[in-house]
Short mmCIF file of C-alpha atoms in Angstrom, two decimals:
data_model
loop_
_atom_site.label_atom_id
_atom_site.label_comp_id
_atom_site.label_asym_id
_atom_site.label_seq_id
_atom_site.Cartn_x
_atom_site.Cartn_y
_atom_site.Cartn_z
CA UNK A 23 40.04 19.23 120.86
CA UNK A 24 41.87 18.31 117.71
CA UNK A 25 40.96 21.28 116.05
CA UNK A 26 41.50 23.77 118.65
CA UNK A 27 45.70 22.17 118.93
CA UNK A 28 46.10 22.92 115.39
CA UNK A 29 44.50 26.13 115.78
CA UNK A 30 47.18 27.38 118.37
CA UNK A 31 50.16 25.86 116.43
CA UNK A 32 49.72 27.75 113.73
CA UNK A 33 49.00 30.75 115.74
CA UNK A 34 52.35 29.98 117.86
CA UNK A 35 53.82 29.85 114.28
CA UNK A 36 53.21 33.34 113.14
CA UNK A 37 54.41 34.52 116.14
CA UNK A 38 57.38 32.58 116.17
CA UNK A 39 61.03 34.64 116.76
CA UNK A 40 63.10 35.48 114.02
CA UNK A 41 66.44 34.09 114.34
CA UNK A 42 69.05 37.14 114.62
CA UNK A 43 69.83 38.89 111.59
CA UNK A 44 66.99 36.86 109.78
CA UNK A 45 64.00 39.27 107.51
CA UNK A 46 60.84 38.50 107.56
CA UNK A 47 59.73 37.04 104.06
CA UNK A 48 57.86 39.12 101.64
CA UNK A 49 54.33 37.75 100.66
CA UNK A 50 54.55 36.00 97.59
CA UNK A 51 53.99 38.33 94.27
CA UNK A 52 52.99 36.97 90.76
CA UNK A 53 56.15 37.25 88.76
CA UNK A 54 55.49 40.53 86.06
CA UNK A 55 58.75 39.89 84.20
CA UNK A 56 60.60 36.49 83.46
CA UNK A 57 63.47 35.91 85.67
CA UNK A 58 66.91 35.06 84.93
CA UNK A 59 69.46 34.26 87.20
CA UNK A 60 71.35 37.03 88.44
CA UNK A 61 68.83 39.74 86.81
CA UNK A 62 67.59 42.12 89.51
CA UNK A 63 64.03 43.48 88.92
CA UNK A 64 65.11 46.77 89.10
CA UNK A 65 67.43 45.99 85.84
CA UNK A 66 64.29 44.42 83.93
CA UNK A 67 62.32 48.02 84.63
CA UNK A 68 65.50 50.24 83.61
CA UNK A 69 65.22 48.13 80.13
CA UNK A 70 61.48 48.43 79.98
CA UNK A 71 61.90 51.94 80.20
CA UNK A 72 64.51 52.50 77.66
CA UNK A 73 62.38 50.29 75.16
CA UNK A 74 59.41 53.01 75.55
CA UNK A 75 61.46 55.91 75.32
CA UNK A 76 63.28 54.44 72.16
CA UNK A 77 59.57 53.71 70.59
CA UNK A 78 58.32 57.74 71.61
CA UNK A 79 61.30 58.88 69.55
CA UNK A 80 60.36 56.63 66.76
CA UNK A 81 57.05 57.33 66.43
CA UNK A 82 57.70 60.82 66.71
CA UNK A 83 60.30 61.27 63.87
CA UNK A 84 58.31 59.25 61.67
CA UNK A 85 54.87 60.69 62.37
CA UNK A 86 53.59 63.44 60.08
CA UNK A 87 50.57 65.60 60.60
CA UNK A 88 47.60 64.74 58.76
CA UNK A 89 47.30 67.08 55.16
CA UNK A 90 44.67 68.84 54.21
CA UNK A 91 43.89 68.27 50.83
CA UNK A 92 44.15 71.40 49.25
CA UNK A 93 47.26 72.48 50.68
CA UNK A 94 50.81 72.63 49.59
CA UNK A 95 53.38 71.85 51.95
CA UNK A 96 56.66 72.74 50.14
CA UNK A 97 56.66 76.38 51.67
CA UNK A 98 56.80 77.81 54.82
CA UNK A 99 53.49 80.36 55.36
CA UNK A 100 54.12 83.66 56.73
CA UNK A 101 50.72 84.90 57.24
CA UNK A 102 48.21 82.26 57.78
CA UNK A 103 44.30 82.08 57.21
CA UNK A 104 43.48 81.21 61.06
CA UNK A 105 45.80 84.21 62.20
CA UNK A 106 44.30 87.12 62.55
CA UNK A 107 46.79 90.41 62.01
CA UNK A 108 45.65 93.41 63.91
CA UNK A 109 49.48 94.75 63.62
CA UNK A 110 51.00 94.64 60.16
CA UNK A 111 53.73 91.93 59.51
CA UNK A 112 56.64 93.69 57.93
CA UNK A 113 59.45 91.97 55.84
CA UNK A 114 62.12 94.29 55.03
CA UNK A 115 64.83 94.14 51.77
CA UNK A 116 68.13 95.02 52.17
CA UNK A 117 68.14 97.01 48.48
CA UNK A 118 69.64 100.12 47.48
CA UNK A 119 68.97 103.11 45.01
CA UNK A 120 65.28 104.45 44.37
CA UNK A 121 61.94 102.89 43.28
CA UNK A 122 59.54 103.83 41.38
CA UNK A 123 58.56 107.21 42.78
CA UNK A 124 62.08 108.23 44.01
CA UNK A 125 62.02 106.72 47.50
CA UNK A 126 65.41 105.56 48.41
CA UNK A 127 65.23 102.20 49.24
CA UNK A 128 65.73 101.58 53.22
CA UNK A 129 63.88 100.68 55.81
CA UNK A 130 60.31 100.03 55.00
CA UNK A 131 59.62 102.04 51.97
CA UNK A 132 60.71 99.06 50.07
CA UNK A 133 59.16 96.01 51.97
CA UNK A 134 56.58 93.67 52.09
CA UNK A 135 53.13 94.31 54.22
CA UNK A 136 50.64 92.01 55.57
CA UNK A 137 47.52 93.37 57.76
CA UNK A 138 44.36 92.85 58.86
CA UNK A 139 41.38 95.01 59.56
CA UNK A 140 42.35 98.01 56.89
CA UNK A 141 38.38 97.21 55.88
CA UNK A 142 35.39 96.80 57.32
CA UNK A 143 34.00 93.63 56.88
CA UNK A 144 30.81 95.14 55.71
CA UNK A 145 32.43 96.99 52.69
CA UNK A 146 34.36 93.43 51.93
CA UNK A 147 31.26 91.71 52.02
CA UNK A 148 29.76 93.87 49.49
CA UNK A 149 32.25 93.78 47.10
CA UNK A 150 32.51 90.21 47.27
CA UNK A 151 28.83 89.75 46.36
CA UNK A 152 29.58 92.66 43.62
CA UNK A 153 31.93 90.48 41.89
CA UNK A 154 30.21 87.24 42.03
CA UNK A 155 26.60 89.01 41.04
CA UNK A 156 28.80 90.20 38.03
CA UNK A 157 30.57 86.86 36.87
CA UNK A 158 27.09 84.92 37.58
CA UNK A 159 25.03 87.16 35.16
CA UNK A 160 28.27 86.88 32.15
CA UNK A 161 27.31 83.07 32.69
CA UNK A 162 30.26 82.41 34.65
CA UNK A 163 32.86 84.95 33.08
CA UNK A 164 35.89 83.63 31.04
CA UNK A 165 35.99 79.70 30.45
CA UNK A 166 39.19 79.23 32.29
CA UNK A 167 39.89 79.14 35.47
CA UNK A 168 40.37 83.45 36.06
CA UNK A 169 38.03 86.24 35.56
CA UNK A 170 38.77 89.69 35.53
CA UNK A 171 36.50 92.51 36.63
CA UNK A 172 37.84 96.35 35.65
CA UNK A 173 34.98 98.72 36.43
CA UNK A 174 37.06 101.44 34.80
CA UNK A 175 38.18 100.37 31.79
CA UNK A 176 34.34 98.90 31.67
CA UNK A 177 35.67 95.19 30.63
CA UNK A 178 34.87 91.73 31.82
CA UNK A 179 35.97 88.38 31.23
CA UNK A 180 33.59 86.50 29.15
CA UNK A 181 33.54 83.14 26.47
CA UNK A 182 30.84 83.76 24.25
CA UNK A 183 29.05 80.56 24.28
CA UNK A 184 25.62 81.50 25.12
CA UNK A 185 23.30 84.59 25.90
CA UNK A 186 24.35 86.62 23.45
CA UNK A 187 23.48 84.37 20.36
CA UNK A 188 19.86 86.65 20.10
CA UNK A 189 22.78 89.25 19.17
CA UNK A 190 23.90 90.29 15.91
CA UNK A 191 27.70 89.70 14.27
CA UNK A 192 27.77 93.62 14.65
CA UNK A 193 26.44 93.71 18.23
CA UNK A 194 28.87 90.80 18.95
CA UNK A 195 31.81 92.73 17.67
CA UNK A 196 31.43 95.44 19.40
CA UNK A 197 30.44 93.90 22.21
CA UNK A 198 33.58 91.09 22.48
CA UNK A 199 37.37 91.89 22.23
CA UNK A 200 40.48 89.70 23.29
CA UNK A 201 37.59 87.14 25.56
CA UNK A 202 37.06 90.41 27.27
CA UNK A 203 32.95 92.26 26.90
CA UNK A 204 32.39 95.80 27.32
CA UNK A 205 31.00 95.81 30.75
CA UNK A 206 29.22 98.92 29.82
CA UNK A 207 27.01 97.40 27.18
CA UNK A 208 26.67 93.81 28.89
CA UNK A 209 24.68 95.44 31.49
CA UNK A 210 22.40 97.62 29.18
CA UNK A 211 22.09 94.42 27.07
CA UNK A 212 20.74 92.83 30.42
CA UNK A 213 18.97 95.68 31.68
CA UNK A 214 21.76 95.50 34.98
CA UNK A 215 22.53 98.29 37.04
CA UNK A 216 25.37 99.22 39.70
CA UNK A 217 23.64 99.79 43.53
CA UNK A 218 24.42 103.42 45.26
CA UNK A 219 25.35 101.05 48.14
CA UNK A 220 27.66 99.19 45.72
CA UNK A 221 29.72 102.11 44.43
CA UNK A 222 29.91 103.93 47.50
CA UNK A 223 31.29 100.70 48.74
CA UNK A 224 33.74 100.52 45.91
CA UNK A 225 35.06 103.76 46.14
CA UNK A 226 35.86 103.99 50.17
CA UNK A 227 37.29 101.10 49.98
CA UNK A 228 40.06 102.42 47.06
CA UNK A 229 41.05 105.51 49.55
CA UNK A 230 41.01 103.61 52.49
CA UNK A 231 43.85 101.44 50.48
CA UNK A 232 45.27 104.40 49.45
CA UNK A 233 45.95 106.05 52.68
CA UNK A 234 47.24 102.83 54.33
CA UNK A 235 49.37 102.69 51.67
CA UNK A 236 50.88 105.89 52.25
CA UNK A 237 51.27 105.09 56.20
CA UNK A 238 52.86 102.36 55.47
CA UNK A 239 56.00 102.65 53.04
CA UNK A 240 55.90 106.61 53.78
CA UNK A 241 54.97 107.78 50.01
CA UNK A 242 53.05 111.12 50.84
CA UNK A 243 49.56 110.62 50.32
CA UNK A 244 49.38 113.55 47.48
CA UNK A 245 51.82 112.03 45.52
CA UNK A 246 49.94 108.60 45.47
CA UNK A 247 47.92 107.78 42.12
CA UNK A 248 45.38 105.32 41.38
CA UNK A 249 46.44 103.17 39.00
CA UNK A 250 44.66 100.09 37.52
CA UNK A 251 42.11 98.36 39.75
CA UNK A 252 40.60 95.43 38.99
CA UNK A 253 38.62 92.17 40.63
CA UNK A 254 40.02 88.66 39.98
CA UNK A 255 37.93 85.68 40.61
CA UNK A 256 39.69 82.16 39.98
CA UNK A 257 37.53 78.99 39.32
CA UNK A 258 39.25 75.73 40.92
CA UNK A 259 36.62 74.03 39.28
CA UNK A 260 37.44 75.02 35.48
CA UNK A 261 40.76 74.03 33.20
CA UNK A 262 42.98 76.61 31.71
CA UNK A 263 42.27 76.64 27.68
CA UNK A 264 44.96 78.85 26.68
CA UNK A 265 48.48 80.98 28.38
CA UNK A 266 46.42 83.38 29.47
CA UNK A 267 44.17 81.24 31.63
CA UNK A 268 47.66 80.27 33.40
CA UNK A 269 47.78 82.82 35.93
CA UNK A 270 50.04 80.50 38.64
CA UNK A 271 53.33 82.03 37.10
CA UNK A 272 56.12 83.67 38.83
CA UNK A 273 55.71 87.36 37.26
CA UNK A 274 57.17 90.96 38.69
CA UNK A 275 54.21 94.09 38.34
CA UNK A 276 56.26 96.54 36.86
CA UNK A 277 57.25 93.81 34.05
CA UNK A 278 53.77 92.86 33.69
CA UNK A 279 52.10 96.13 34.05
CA UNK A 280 54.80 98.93 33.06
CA UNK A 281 53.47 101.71 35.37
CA UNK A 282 52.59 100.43 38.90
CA UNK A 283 55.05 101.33 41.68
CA UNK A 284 52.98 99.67 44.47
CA UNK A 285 50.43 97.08 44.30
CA UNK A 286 47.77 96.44 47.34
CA UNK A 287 45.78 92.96 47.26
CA UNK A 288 42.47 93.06 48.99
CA UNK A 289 41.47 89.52 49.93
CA UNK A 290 37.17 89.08 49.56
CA UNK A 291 36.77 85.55 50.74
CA UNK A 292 39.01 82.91 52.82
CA UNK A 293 41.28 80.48 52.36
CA UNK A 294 40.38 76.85 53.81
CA UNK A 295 36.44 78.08 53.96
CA UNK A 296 36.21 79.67 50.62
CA UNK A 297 38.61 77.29 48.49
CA UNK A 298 41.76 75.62 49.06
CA UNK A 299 45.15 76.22 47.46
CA UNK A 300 45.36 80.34 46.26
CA UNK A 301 48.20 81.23 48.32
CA UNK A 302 50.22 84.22 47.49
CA UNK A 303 53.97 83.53 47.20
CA UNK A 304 56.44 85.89 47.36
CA UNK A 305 59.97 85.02 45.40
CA UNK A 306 63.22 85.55 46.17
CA UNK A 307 65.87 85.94 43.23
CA UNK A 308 68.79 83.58 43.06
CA UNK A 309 70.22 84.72 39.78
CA UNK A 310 70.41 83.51 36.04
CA UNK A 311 66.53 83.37 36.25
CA UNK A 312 66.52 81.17 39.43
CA UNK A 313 63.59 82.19 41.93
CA UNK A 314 62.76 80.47 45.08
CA UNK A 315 60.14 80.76 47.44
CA UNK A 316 60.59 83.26 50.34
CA UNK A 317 57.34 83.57 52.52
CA UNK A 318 53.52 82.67 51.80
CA UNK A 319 50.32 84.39 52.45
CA UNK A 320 47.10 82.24 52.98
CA UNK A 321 44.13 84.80 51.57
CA UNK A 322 42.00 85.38 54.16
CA UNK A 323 38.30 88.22 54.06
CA UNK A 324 39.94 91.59 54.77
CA UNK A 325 43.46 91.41 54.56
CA UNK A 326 45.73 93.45 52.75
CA UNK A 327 48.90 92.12 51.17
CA UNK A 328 51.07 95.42 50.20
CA UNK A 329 54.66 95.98 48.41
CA UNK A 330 56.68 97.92 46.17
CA UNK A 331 56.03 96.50 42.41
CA UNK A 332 59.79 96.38 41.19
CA UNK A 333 62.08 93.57 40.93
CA UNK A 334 62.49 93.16 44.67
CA UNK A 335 59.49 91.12 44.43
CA UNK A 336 58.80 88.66 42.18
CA UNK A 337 55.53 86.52 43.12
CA UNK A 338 52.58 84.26 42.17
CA UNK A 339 49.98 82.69 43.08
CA UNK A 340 49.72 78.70 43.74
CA UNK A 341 46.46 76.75 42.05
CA UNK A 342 42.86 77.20 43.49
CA UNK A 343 41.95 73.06 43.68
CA UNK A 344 38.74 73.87 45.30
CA UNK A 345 36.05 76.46 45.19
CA UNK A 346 36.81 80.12 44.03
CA UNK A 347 38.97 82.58 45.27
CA UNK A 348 37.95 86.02 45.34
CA UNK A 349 40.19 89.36 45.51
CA UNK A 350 40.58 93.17 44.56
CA UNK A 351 44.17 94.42 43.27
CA UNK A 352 44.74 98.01 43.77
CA UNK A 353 47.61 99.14 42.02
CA UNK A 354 49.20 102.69 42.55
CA UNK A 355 51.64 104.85 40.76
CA UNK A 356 53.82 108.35 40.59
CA UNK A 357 52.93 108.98 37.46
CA UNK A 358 50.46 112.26 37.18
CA UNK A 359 49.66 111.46 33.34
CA UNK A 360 49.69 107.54 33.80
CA UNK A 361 46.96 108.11 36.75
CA UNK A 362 44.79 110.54 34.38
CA UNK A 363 44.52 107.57 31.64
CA UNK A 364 42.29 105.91 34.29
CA UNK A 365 38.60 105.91 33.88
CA UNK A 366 36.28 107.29 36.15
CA UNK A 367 33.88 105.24 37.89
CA UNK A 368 30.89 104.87 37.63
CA UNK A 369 29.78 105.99 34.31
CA UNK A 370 26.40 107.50 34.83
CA UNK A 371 24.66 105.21 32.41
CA UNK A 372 25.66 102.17 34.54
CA UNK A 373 24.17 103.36 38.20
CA UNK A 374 20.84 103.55 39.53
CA UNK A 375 21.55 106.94 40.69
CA UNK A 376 22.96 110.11 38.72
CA UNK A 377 25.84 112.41 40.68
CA UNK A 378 28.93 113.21 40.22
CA UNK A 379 31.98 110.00 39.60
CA UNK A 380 33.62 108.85 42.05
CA UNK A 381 37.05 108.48 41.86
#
């Protein structure tokens, strides 16, 4: 009986009449935020917000992206490793008067190229293995850091610490000049031959430079000359032992060189995979000797890095800190007689097959 009185008060309580005008009360919610008088909880969530946003922008203008180790972050890259170029990147140089081979100077005859896809990955393969076969037999080539293959002029880098002590003084003279070996007799002294597959890689590979060349800064393809080709191969792992091992300096071709008028770069391995660091600078001149840098190139198996070889374009390359970097410069030139002092290649002696040169 008790129980069933209390029962219907508090029944007749919930349905009790509001007096006019009065809400009905909220049920009771575990406070989130402390309370001060007069402080709407709206107002606390307005400053809760603000307090995240002002932590975002902190975070976000302090935060820096995580480095890989081998790169260098002081330049902004134009052409990167991950990027693949099917249409060639073109920077133009607002220059007057005539190069090299008496092109004026406008539009894109006196620019700077980047593309992808001017060889077939085959043919880069090939050549790749070509030059490391090569600097693996010499025992690892020069003792610094570069190596320099030129299958014309029949030299390659070498340090003459071992293999050829069953030689004699006059076999070693002849053999060794300026830390460069005649390629020629290195090979007959190992019993080493050139593939068919090898050459014939070698030579398509020169034309098919040579006539994207020619497409690109609009040099007619006839008066285009081979001029010194050669394979580079750079050692992060080795120290420089003297100037010449120092090849990360600022430089200009025709300076260097005397006779190019264009120089193509063939990349044969990839930057990041391959080896870290390597990447191609080119300058910009500031006056009294000042250069600065103007755009990058991160190496990468199969591109092609073209440009006049003249002043316009001063460049070098940044230190290899890992692995080795592998690439073919193709230089080219007006010059009828300077293009005749070039070599043949291959020299019969040096090939498994007999035929006529290529060029």
């Amino acid at each position: 009986m008790a129980g069933s009185t209390a029962r219907r008060r508090r029944e007749e309580a919930k349905t009790e009449p509001k007096a006019p005008g009065e809400e009905a009360k909220p049920p009771h919610v575990p406070e989130l935020l402390p309370a001060f008088p007069g402080l709407p909880l709206r107002i606390w969530m307005a400053l809760l917000v603000l307090l995240v946003s002002a932590a975002a922008v902190i975070l976000v203008s302090t935060w820096k992206p995580a480095e890989h180790p081998g790169k260098q972050t002081d330049f902004e890259v134009w052409a990167s490793a991950r990027r693949n170029l099917p249409d060639a990147l073109q920077m133009k140089l607002a220059l007057t008067g005539f190069g090299l081979c008496g092109i004026p100077r406008r539009g894109n005859r006196c620019a700077r190229f980047v593309l992808d896809g001017v060889v077939p990955a085959a043919e880069v393969k090939e050549l790749a293995e070509l030059l490391q076969w090569l600097v693996s037999e010499a025992w690892g080539a020069g003792s610094g850091p570069p190596s320099v293959v030129d299958l014309h002029a029949e030299t390659i880098s070498y340090k003459d610490q071992r293999g050829v002590a069953v030689m004699t003084l006059k076999e070693k003279s002849e053999l060794q000049q300026d830390n460069f070996v005649n390629l020629t007799m290195f090979m007959e002294f190992k019993s080493l031959k050139f593939t068919q597959k090898q050459v014939e890689a070698y030579s398509r590979v020169r034309q098919a430079l040579r006539k994207q060349l020619s497409r690109l800064f609009g040099v007619p393809l006839e008066g285009l000359q081979h001029d010194m080709t050669f394979f580079s191969h750079i050692n992060g792992s080795k120290t420089a032992q003297t100037t010449h091992d120092e090849y990360w300096h600022s430089h200009i071709d025709t300076e260097q060189y005397g006779t190019f008028a264009y120089t193509v770069l063939l990349y044969l391995n990839s930057a990041d995979h391959d080896f870290d660091g390597g990447e191609f600078i080119f300058e910009e001149s500031r006056g009294n000797g000042v250069v600065v840098p103007a755009a990058a190139v991160e190496p990468r198996a199969g591109r092609v890095v073209a440009f006049s070889s003249d002043a316009e374009n001063p460049h070098k390359v940044l230190k290899v800190s890992r692995g080795v970097r592998m690439a073919l410069t193709a230089a080219f030139t007006c010059s009828q007689e300077q293009a005749a002092s070039i070599q043949s290649f291959p020299n019969p002696s040096m090939v498994e097959w007999s035929g006529t040169a290529a060029e």
